[in-house]
Every structure is written in C-alpha cells, then in structure tokens.
Coordinates of N, CA and C in Angstrom, one line a residue:
Chain A
E851 N 8.3 192.0 79.1 CA 6.9 192.3 79.0 C 6.2 192.0 80.4
P852 N 5.4 192.9 80.8 CA 4.7 192.8 82.1 C 3.9 191.5 82.2
E853 N 3.9 190.9 83.4 CA 3.2 189.7 83.5 C 2.5 189.6 84.9
V854 N 1.5 188.8 85.0 CA 0.9 188.5 86.3 C 1.7 187.4 87.0
T855 N 2.0 187.6 88.2 CA 2.7 186.5 89.0 C 1.8 186.0 90.1
Q856 N 2.1 184.8 90.5 CA 1.3 184.2 91.6 C 2.2 183.4 92.5
T857 N 2.0 183.4 93.8 CA 2.7 182.6 94.7 C 1.7 182.0 95.8
P858 N 2.0 180.8 96.3 CA 3.0 179.9 95.8 C 2.5 179.2 94.5
S859 N 3.4 178.4 93.9 CA 3.0 177.7 92.7 C 2.2 176.5 93.2
H860 N 2.5 175.9 94.3 CA 1.8 174.7 94.9 C 1.6 174.9 96.3
Q861 N 0.5 174.5 96.8 CA 0.2 174.5 98.3 C -0.6 173.3 98.7
V862 N -0.1 172.6 99.7 CA -0.8 171.5 100.3 C -1.2 171.9 101.7
T863 N -2.5 171.6 102.0 CA -3.0 172.0 103.3 C -4.0 171.0 103.8
Q864 N -4.2 171.0 105.1 CA -5.2 170.1 105.7 C -6.5 170.7 105.7
M865 N -7.5 169.9 105.6 CA -8.9 170.3 105.6 C -9.2 171.2 106.9
G866 N -9.9 172.3 106.7 CA -10.2 173.2 107.8 C -9.2 174.3 108.0
Q867 N -8.0 174.2 107.4 CA -7.0 175.2 107.5 C -7.3 176.4 106.6
E868 N -6.7 177.5 107.0 CA -6.9 178.7 106.2 C -5.7 178.8 105.2
V869 N -6.0 179.2 104.0 CA -4.9 179.5 103.0 C -5.1 180.8 102.4
I870 N -4.0 181.4 102.0 CA -4.0 182.7 101.3 C -3.1 182.5 100.1
L871 N -3.8 182.8 98.9 CA -3.1 182.7 97.6 C -2.8 184.2 97.2
R872 N -1.6 184.4 96.7 CA -1.2 185.7 96.4 C -0.9 185.9 94.9
C873 N -1.2 187.1 94.5 CA -1.1 187.5 93.1 C -0.6 188.9 93.0
V874 N 0.3 189.2 92.0 CA 0.7 190.5 91.7 C 0.3 190.8 90.3
P875 N -0.8 191.6 90.1 CA -1.3 191.9 88.8 C -0.4 192.8 88.0
I876 N -0.6 193.0 86.8 CA 0.1 194.0 86.0 C -0.2 195.4 86.5
S877 N 0.9 196.2 86.6 CA 0.8 197.4 87.4 C -0.2 198.4 87.0
N878 N -0.5 198.6 85.7 CA -1.4 199.6 85.3 C -2.8 199.1 85.1
H879 N -3.1 197.8 85.5 CA -4.4 197.2 85.4 C -5.3 197.6 86.6
L880 N -6.6 197.7 86.3 CA -7.5 198.1 87.3 C -8.5 197.1 87.7
Y881 N -8.7 196.1 86.8 CA -9.7 195.0 87.1 C -8.9 193.7 87.5
F882 N -9.4 193.1 88.5 CA -8.7 191.9 89.0 C -9.7 190.7 89.1
Y883 N -9.2 189.5 88.9 CA -10.1 188.4 88.9 C -9.4 187.2 89.5
W884 N -10.2 186.3 90.1 CA -9.8 184.9 90.4 C -10.7 184.0 89.7
Y885 N -10.1 183.0 89.1 CA -10.7 181.8 88.5 C -10.1 180.6 89.1
R886 N -10.8 179.5 88.9 CA -10.2 178.2 89.3 C -10.6 177.1 88.3
Q887 N -9.8 176.1 88.3 CA -10.1 174.9 87.5 C -9.9 173.7 88.4
I888 N -11.0 173.0 88.7 CA -10.9 171.7 89.3 C -10.5 170.7 88.2
L889 N -9.7 169.8 88.6 CA -9.1 168.8 87.7 C -10.2 168.2 86.8
G890 N -10.0 168.3 85.5 CA -11.0 167.6 84.6 C -12.2 168.5 84.3
Q891 N -12.3 169.7 84.9 CA -13.4 170.5 84.7 C -13.0 171.8 84.0
K892 N -14.0 172.6 83.6 CA -13.7 173.9 83.0 C -13.1 174.9 83.9
V893 N -12.4 175.9 83.4 CA -12.0 177.0 84.2 C -13.3 177.8 84.5
E894 N -13.4 178.2 85.8 CA -14.7 178.8 86.2 C -14.4 180.1 87.0
F895 N -15.2 181.1 86.8 CA -15.0 182.4 87.4 C -15.4 182.3 88.9
L896 N -14.6 183.0 89.7 CA -14.9 183.1 91.2 C -15.4 184.5 91.5
V897 N -14.5 185.5 91.2 CA -14.8 186.8 91.7 C -14.0 187.9 90.9
S898 N -14.6 189.1 90.8 CA -13.9 190.2 90.2 C -13.8 191.3 91.2
F899 N -12.8 192.2 91.0 CA -12.5 193.2 92.0 C -12.1 194.5 91.3
Y900 N -12.7 195.6 91.6 CA -12.4 196.8 91.0 C -12.6 198.0 92.0
N901 N -11.7 198.9 92.0 CA -11.9 200.1 92.9 C -12.0 199.7 94.3
N902 N -11.2 198.7 94.7 CA -11.2 198.2 96.1 C -12.4 197.5 96.6
E903 N -13.2 197.0 95.7 CA -14.4 196.3 96.2 C -14.7 195.2 95.2
I904 N -15.5 194.2 95.7 CA -15.9 193.1 94.8 C -17.0 193.7 93.8
S905 N -16.8 193.4 92.5 CA -17.8 193.9 91.6 C -18.7 192.8 91.1
E906 N -18.3 191.6 91.2 CA -19.2 190.4 90.9 C -18.5 189.2 91.5
K907 N -19.4 188.3 92.0 CA -18.9 187.0 92.5 C -19.8 185.9 92.1
S908 N -19.3 184.7 92.0 CA -20.1 183.6 91.5 C -20.7 182.9 92.8
E909 N -21.5 181.9 92.5 CA -22.2 181.1 93.6 C -21.1 180.4 94.4
I910 N -20.0 180.0 93.8 CA -19.0 179.3 94.5 C -18.4 180.2 95.6
F911 N -18.3 181.5 95.3 CA -17.6 182.4 96.2 C -18.5 182.7 97.4
D912 N -18.5 181.7 98.4 CA -19.3 181.9 99.6 C -18.5 182.6 100.7
D913 N -19.1 182.5 101.9 CA -18.5 183.2 103.0 C -17.1 182.7 103.4
Q914 N -16.7 181.6 102.9 CA -15.4 181.0 103.2 C -14.3 181.7 102.4
F915 N -14.7 182.4 101.4 CA -13.8 183.1 100.5 C -13.8 184.6 100.7
S916 N -12.6 185.2 100.6 CA -12.5 186.6 100.6 C -11.3 187.1 99.8
V917 N -11.4 188.3 99.3 CA -10.3 188.9 98.5 C -9.9 190.2 99.1
E918 N -8.7 190.6 98.8 CA -8.2 191.8 99.4 C -7.1 192.3 98.5
R919 N -7.0 193.7 98.5 CA -5.8 194.3 97.8 C -5.1 195.1 98.9
P920 N -4.3 194.4 99.7 CA -3.7 195.0 100.9 C -2.8 196.2 100.7
D921 N -2.2 196.3 99.5 CA -1.3 197.4 99.2 C -1.5 197.7 97.7
G922 N -0.6 198.5 97.2 CA -0.8 198.9 95.8 C -0.4 197.8 94.7
S923 N 0.1 196.7 95.2 CA 0.5 195.7 94.2 C -0.1 194.3 94.4
N924 N -0.3 193.9 95.6 CA -0.8 192.5 95.8 C -2.3 192.4 95.7
F925 N -2.8 191.2 95.3 CA -4.2 190.9 95.3 C -4.3 189.5 95.8
T926 N -5.0 189.3 96.9 CA -5.0 188.0 97.6 C -6.4 187.3 97.6
L927 N -6.4 186.0 97.6 CA -7.6 185.2 97.8 C -7.4 184.4 99.1
K928 N -8.3 184.5 100.0 CA -8.2 183.8 101.2 C -9.4 182.8 101.3
I929 N -9.0 181.6 101.6 CA -10.0 180.5 101.9 C -9.9 180.3 103.4
R930 N -11.0 180.5 104.2 CA -10.9 180.5 105.6 C -10.8 179.1 106.2
S931 N -11.6 178.2 105.7 CA -11.6 176.8 106.2 C -11.7 175.9 105.0
T932 N -10.6 175.4 104.6 CA -10.6 174.7 103.3 C -11.3 173.4 103.4
K933 N -12.0 173.0 102.3 CA -12.6 171.7 102.2 C -11.9 170.9 101.1
L934 N -12.2 169.6 101.1 CA -11.6 168.8 100.1 C -11.9 169.3 98.6
E935 N -13.1 169.7 98.5 CA -13.6 170.2 97.1 C -13.0 171.5 96.7
D936 N -12.2 172.2 97.6 CA -11.5 173.4 97.2 C -10.2 173.1 96.4
S937 N -9.8 171.8 96.4 CA -8.6 171.4 95.6 C -8.8 171.8 94.2
A938 N -7.9 172.6 93.6 CA -8.0 173.1 92.3 C -6.8 173.9 91.9
M939 N -6.7 174.3 90.6 CA -5.7 175.3 90.2 C -6.4 176.6 90.3
Y940 N -5.8 177.6 91.0 CA -6.4 178.9 91.1 C -5.6 179.9 90.3
F941 N -6.3 180.6 89.4 CA -5.7 181.6 88.5 C -6.1 183.0 88.9
C942 N -5.1 183.9 88.9 CA -5.4 185.3 89.0 C -5.3 185.9 87.6
A943 N -6.1 186.9 87.4 CA -6.0 187.6 86.1 C -6.3 189.1 86.3
S944 N -5.8 189.9 85.4 CA -6.0 191.3 85.5 C -6.2 191.9 84.1
R945 N -6.8 193.1 84.0 CA -7.0 193.7 82.7 C -7.0 195.2 82.9
E946 N -6.9 195.9 81.8 CA -7.0 197.4 81.8 C -8.5 197.7 82.0
I947 N -8.8 199.0 82.1 CA -10.2 199.4 82.4 C -11.1 199.3 81.2
R948 N -10.6 199.4 79.9 CA -11.5 199.3 78.8 C -12.1 197.9 78.7
E949 N -13.3 197.8 78.4 CA -14.1 196.6 78.7 C -13.7 195.4 77.8
R950 N -13.3 195.6 76.6 CA -13.1 194.4 75.8 C -11.6 194.0 75.7
E951 N -10.9 194.5 76.7 CA -9.5 194.2 76.7 C -9.2 192.8 77.2
T952 N -8.0 192.3 76.8 CA -7.6 191.0 77.2 C -7.4 190.9 78.7
Q953 N -7.8 189.8 79.2 CA -7.5 189.5 80.6 C -6.2 188.7 80.6
Y954 N -5.2 189.1 81.4 CA -3.9 188.5 81.4 C -3.9 187.6 82.7
F955 N -3.5 186.3 82.5 CA -3.5 185.3 83.5 C -2.1 185.1 84.1
G956 N -2.1 184.8 85.4 CA -0.9 184.3 86.0 C -0.8 182.8 85.8
P957 N 0.3 182.2 86.3 CA 0.6 180.7 86.0 C -0.2 179.8 86.9
G958 N -0.9 180.4 87.9 CA -1.8 179.6 88.8 C -1.1 179.1 90.1
T959 N -1.9 178.8 91.1 CA -1.5 178.1 92.3 C -2.2 176.8 92.4
R960 N -1.5 175.7 92.4 CA -2.2 174.4 92.6 C -2.4 174.1 94.0
L961 N -3.7 174.1 94.5 CA -4.0 173.9 95.9 C -4.5 172.5 96.1
L962 N -3.9 171.8 97.0 CA -4.4 170.4 97.3 C -4.8 170.4 98.8
V963 N -6.0 170.0 99.0 CA -6.6 170.0 100.4 C -6.7 168.5 100.8
L964 N -6.0 168.1 101.9 CA -6.0 166.7 102.3 C -7.0 166.5 103.5
Chain B
I350 N -28.4 178.8 81.6 CA -27.0 178.5 81.8 C -26.2 178.8 80.6
L351 N -25.2 179.6 80.7 CA -24.4 180.0 79.5 C -23.3 178.9 79.4
N352 N -23.3 178.2 78.2 CA -22.4 177.1 78.0 C -21.5 177.4 76.8
V353 N -20.3 177.1 77.0 CA -19.3 177.2 75.9 C -18.7 175.8 75.7
E354 N -18.8 175.4 74.4 CA -18.3 174.0 74.1 C -17.1 174.1 73.1
Q355 N -16.2 173.2 73.3 CA -15.1 173.2 72.3 C -15.0 171.7 71.8
S356 N -14.6 171.7 70.5 CA -14.3 170.3 69.9 C -13.2 170.4 68.9
P357 N -12.4 169.3 68.8 CA -12.5 168.1 69.6 C -11.9 168.4 71.0
Q358 N -12.0 167.4 71.9 CA -11.4 167.5 73.2 C -9.9 167.4 73.1
S359 N -9.4 166.5 72.2 CA -8.0 166.4 72.0 C -7.7 166.0 70.5
L360 N -6.5 166.3 70.1 CA -6.1 166.2 68.7 C -4.6 165.8 68.7
H361 N -4.3 164.8 67.9 CA -2.9 164.4 67.7 C -2.6 164.6 66.2
V362 N -1.6 165.4 65.9 CA -1.3 165.6 64.5 C 0.2 165.4 64.3
Q363 N 0.6 165.3 63.1 CA 2.0 165.2 62.7 C 2.5 166.6 62.4
E364 N 3.8 166.8 62.7 CA 4.5 168.1 62.4 C 4.2 168.4 60.9
G365 N 3.8 169.7 60.7 CA 3.5 170.1 59.3 C 2.1 170.0 58.9
D366 N 1.3 169.3 59.7 CA -0.2 169.2 59.4 C -0.8 170.6 59.8
S367 N -1.8 170.9 59.1 CA -2.7 172.0 59.5 C -3.9 171.5 60.2
T368 N -4.4 172.3 61.2 CA -5.4 171.8 62.0 C -6.4 172.9 62.4
N369 N -7.6 172.6 62.8 CA -8.5 173.6 63.3 C -9.4 173.0 64.4
F370 N -9.8 173.9 65.3 CA -10.7 173.5 66.4 C -11.9 174.5 66.4
T371 N -12.9 174.1 67.1 CA -14.2 174.8 67.1 C -14.5 175.2 68.5
C372 N -15.1 176.4 68.6 CA -15.6 176.9 69.9 C -17.1 177.4 69.6
S373 N -18.0 176.8 70.4 CA -19.4 177.3 70.2 C -19.9 178.0 71.5
F374 N -20.6 179.0 71.3 CA -21.0 179.9 72.5 C -22.4 180.4 72.2
P375 N -23.0 181.0 73.3 CA -24.4 181.5 73.1 C -24.3 182.7 72.1
S376 N -25.2 182.7 71.2 CA -25.2 183.8 70.2 C -25.9 185.1 70.7
S377 N -26.7 184.9 71.8 CA -27.4 186.1 72.3 C -26.5 186.8 73.3
N378 N -26.6 188.1 73.5 CA -25.9 188.9 74.4 C -24.3 188.7 74.2
F379 N -23.9 188.5 73.0 CA -22.5 188.3 72.8 C -21.8 189.7 73.0
Y380 N -20.6 189.6 73.6 CA -19.7 190.8 73.8 C -18.3 190.6 73.2
A381 N -17.7 189.5 73.6 CA -16.4 189.2 73.1 C -16.0 187.7 73.2
L382 N -15.1 187.3 72.4 CA -14.7 185.9 72.4 C -13.1 185.9 72.5
H383 N -12.6 185.2 73.4 CA -11.2 185.2 73.7 C -10.6 183.8 73.4
W384 N -9.4 183.7 72.8 CA -8.7 182.5 72.6 C -7.4 182.6 73.4
Y385 N -7.1 181.5 74.2 CA -5.9 181.4 74.9 C -5.2 180.1 74.6
R386 N -3.9 180.2 74.7 CA -3.0 179.0 74.5 C -2.4 178.7 75.9
W387 N -2.5 177.5 76.4 CA -2.1 177.2 77.7 C -1.2 175.9 77.7
E388 N 0.1 176.2 78.1 CA 1.0 175.1 78.3 C 1.1 174.8 79.8
T389 N 1.3 173.5 80.1 CA 1.3 173.1 81.5 C 2.4 173.9 82.2
A390 N 2.1 174.3 83.4 CA 3.0 175.0 84.3 C 3.3 176.5 83.9
K391 N 2.6 176.9 82.9 CA 2.8 178.3 82.4 C 1.4 179.1 82.5
S392 N 1.5 180.4 82.3 CA 0.3 181.2 82.3 C -0.4 180.9 81.0
P393 N -1.8 180.9 81.0 CA -2.5 180.9 79.7 C -2.1 182.2 79.0
E394 N -1.7 182.0 77.7 CA -1.3 183.1 76.9 C -2.4 183.6 76.0
A395 N -2.7 184.9 76.1 CA -3.8 185.4 75.2 C -3.4 185.4 73.8
L396 N -4.2 184.8 72.9 CA -4.0 184.8 71.5 C -4.8 185.9 70.8
F397 N -6.1 185.9 71.0 CA -7.0 186.8 70.3 C -8.1 187.2 71.2
V398 N -8.6 188.5 71.0 CA -9.9 188.9 71.5 C -10.7 189.3 70.2
M399 N -11.9 188.7 70.1 CA -12.6 189.0 68.9 C -14.0 189.5 69.3
T400 N -14.5 190.6 68.6 CA -15.7 191.2 69.0 C -16.7 191.4 67.9
L401 N -16.3 191.4 66.7 CA -17.3 191.7 65.6 C -17.6 190.5 64.7
N402 N -18.8 190.3 64.4 CA -19.2 189.2 63.5 C -18.4 189.3 62.2
G403 N -17.8 188.2 61.8 CA -16.9 188.2 60.6 C -15.5 188.5 60.9
D404 N -15.1 188.8 62.1 CA -13.7 189.1 62.5 C -12.9 188.0 62.1
E405 N -11.7 188.3 61.5 CA -10.6 187.3 61.3 C -9.4 187.9 61.9
K406 N -8.7 187.1 62.7 CA -7.4 187.6 63.3 C -6.3 186.6 63.0
K407 N -5.1 187.1 62.9 CA -4.0 186.2 62.6 C -2.8 186.6 63.5
K408 N -2.0 185.6 63.9 CA -0.8 185.8 64.7 C 0.1 184.7 64.3
G409 N 1.0 185.1 63.3 CA 2.0 184.0 62.8 C 1.2 183.0 62.0
R410 N 1.4 181.7 62.5 CA 0.7 180.6 61.8 C -0.7 180.3 62.3
I411 N -1.1 181.1 63.3 CA -2.4 180.9 64.0 C -3.4 181.9 63.5
S412 N -4.6 181.5 63.2 CA -5.6 182.5 62.9 C -6.9 182.0 63.4
A413 N -7.9 183.0 63.5 CA -9.2 182.7 64.1 C -10.3 183.5 63.4
T414 N -11.4 182.9 63.3 CA -12.6 183.5 62.7 C -13.7 183.6 63.7
L415 N -14.7 184.4 63.5 CA -15.8 184.6 64.4 C -17.1 184.8 63.7
N416 N -18.1 184.0 64.1 CA -19.5 184.1 63.6 C -20.4 184.3 64.8
T417 N -20.8 185.5 65.1 CA -21.6 185.8 66.3 C -23.0 185.4 66.1
K418 N -23.5 185.4 64.8 CA -24.9 185.2 64.6 C -25.2 183.7 64.9
E419 N -24.3 182.8 64.5 CA -24.6 181.4 64.8 C -23.8 180.9 66.0
G420 N -23.0 181.7 66.6 CA -22.3 181.4 67.8 C -21.2 180.4 67.7
Y421 N -20.2 180.6 66.8 CA -19.1 179.8 66.8 C -17.8 180.6 66.3
S422 N -16.7 180.0 66.7 CA -15.4 180.6 66.3 C -14.5 179.4 66.0
Y423 N -13.7 179.6 64.9 CA -12.7 178.5 64.6 C -11.3 179.1 64.8
L424 N -10.4 178.2 65.3 CA -9.0 178.5 65.4 C -8.3 177.6 64.5
Y425 N -7.4 178.2 63.7 CA -6.6 177.4 62.7 C -5.2 177.5 63.0
I426 N -4.5 176.4 62.9 CA -3.0 176.4 62.9 C -2.5 175.8 61.6
K427 N -1.7 176.6 61.0 CA -1.1 176.2 59.7 C 0.3 175.6 59.9
G428 N 0.5 174.4 59.4 CA 1.9 173.8 59.5 C 2.3 173.6 61.0
S429 N 1.5 172.8 61.7 CA 1.8 172.6 63.1 C 3.2 172.3 63.4
Q430 N 3.7 172.8 64.5 CA 5.1 172.5 65.0 C 4.9 171.9 66.4
P431 N 5.9 171.1 66.8 CA 5.9 170.5 68.2 C 5.6 171.6 69.3
E432 N 6.2 172.8 69.1 CA 6.0 173.8 70.1 C 4.6 174.4 70.1
D433 N 3.7 174.0 69.2 CA 2.3 174.4 69.2 C 1.5 173.5 70.2
S434 N 2.2 172.4 70.7 CA 1.5 171.5 71.6 C 1.1 172.2 72.9
A435 N -0.2 172.2 73.2 CA -0.8 173.0 74.3 C -2.3 172.7 74.3
T436 N -2.9 173.3 75.4 CA -4.4 173.3 75.4 C -4.8 174.6 74.9
Y437 N -5.8 174.6 74.0 CA -6.3 175.9 73.5 C -7.7 176.1 74.1
L438 N -7.8 177.2 74.8 CA -9.0 177.5 75.5 C -9.8 178.7 74.8
C439 N -11.1 178.6 74.7 CA -11.8 179.7 74.3 C -12.7 180.2 75.4
A440 N -13.0 181.4 75.5 CA -13.8 182.0 76.6 C -14.7 183.1 76.0
Y441 N -15.9 183.1 76.4 CA -16.9 184.0 75.9 C -17.3 185.0 77.1
S442 N -17.6 186.2 76.7 CA -18.1 187.2 77.7 C -19.3 187.9 77.1
Y443 N -20.2 188.2 78.0 CA -21.4 188.9 77.6 C -21.4 190.3 78.1
G444 N -20.2 190.8 78.5 CA -20.1 192.2 78.9 C -20.5 192.3 80.4
G445 N -21.2 193.4 80.6 CA -21.6 193.7 82.0 C -20.5 194.4 82.7
A446 N -20.6 194.7 83.9 CA -19.7 195.6 84.6 C -18.3 194.9 84.7
T447 N -18.3 193.6 84.8 CA -17.0 192.9 85.1 C -16.4 192.2 83.9
N448 N -17.2 191.9 82.9 CA -16.6 191.2 81.7 C -16.0 189.9 82.1
K449 N -16.6 189.2 83.0 CA -16.1 187.9 83.4 C -16.1 186.9 82.2
L450 N -15.2 186.0 82.2 CA -15.0 185.0 81.1 C -15.7 183.7 81.5
I451 N -16.4 183.1 80.5 CA -16.9 181.8 80.6 C -16.2 180.9 79.6
F452 N -15.5 179.9 80.2 CA -14.6 179.1 79.4 C -15.2 177.8 78.9
G453 N -14.7 177.4 77.8 CA -14.9 176.0 77.3 C -14.0 175.0 78.0
T454 N -14.1 173.8 77.6 CA -13.3 172.7 78.2 C -11.9 172.7 77.6
G455 N -11.7 173.3 76.5 CA -10.3 173.3 75.9 C -10.1 172.2 74.9
T456 N -9.2 172.4 74.0 CA -8.8 171.4 73.1 C -7.3 171.1 73.3
L457 N -7.0 169.9 73.6 CA -5.6 169.5 73.9 C -4.9 169.1 72.5
L458 N -3.9 169.9 72.1 CA -3.3 169.6 70.8 C -1.9 169.0 71.1
A459 N -1.6 167.8 70.5 CA -0.3 167.2 70.6 C 0.3 167.1 69.2
V460 N 1.4 167.7 68.9 CA 2.0 167.7 67.6 C 3.3 166.8 67.7
Q461 N 3.3 165.8 66.9 CA 4.4 164.8 67.0 C 5.4 165.2 65.9
P462 N 6.7 165.2 66.3 CA 7.8 165.5 65.3 C 7.8 164.4 64.2

C-alpha cells in the first residue's frame, strides 16, 4: 500500500542552524501539508502546498520557514535559523485532489533544537 | 478560534472491554471530521472521514458516529484488544481551498491483557 515517508526520523541541531526535513508524498497526490506537534500540545497546521505554490500558511509559518518541491517526488520543509521553540515532531501529509479525501500522514521527524 | 476537544484524555481498559471517546468541534462551517489512530513511532493511520450529519462508519471492531448539528462525534471500540492501544486523534475541517485539519488533543487508550 502506498505510504508517505519522511527522513530523517530524528534530528538534533544547534540553535541558529538550518535544517531541512524531507518527505516523499504518495505519488498520485496533489496536495501536500506540513503539521507539527510540540510535546504535550495539539497537532497544528503549518502550511499547505498545491500546484507548486503555498496555498495556505499558519501564523507559525513565518519567514524562517520555507517549503519546496524540488523534483517530482520530494517535498521539503526548511527552517533557516532554528529556535529552541521549533523543537517538535514534524509531520508531512498528502491527499488526492478531491476535497474531502483523507490526508495520509508520514511517521514524522522528531526535531530537537539545543 | 476554532477549537476541537477530545475526552477523556486517557483511558485504561481491560482486554475485552468496550469503550468510547468523544470529539467535539464547531458546528458552524462544518466540512468533514477525520479520525486517526496513532501508535508511537508510526504514521497516524486514517480510520474514518465523515461528512454528513448522522453518518455512521465501521471498520472491524471500530465504529464512529457524527452529529454535525451539535458538533460531536463518538468513536467506539468493541471488545478492546491490546493492539488497540494507541492515541486516537480527531480532526475537523471547514473546507476552503486547502482543507487543513484542526486537531484535538487526542485520547490515549491503553488496553491491558
């Protein structure tokens, strides 16, 4: 069964460093998302991406964040200068184009900023 | 602020017990309600997408109901097994171009053999 994959599973970085989180969505899906969960808090929406551009972003998704689909398969989230409060589990998700379709999630990347 | 609440926060049951959890969400601008099952270190697994008031869906021993007028959904597990131990997340969407999900806090279920 097709699945969303994410790499790495864990990343530890120093404050101020840049990180890139990678995702391979399901191949025929056209909508892509990043969500995150800070420990003890709800899963929260960061950004959605469709047709090679951001379709919606949350207040959290400031200039330090960017997303890219560099080729036909990968979808990346870049944090330019990490802060302590960026420590969280980051989930990638994808879905087909029909609006009420299920969003399929990857297993997440646990990011720890020291 | 759109808020999704789940109760209880955690639940411990014995194998064979039946159990249920609640998800409450804004009843205005409702579009869809999603249930996910999430085990640690795995991808959240989609259980149901529910869209119509009165919807009832079933997958094996797990079923869910939806009341969009009053803004709640119930998830039922019949005859819980240890492998049902996981966090159950509900997520609400109000549609729009992106159909982003707004999640509840989840209910952590532990089933003891």
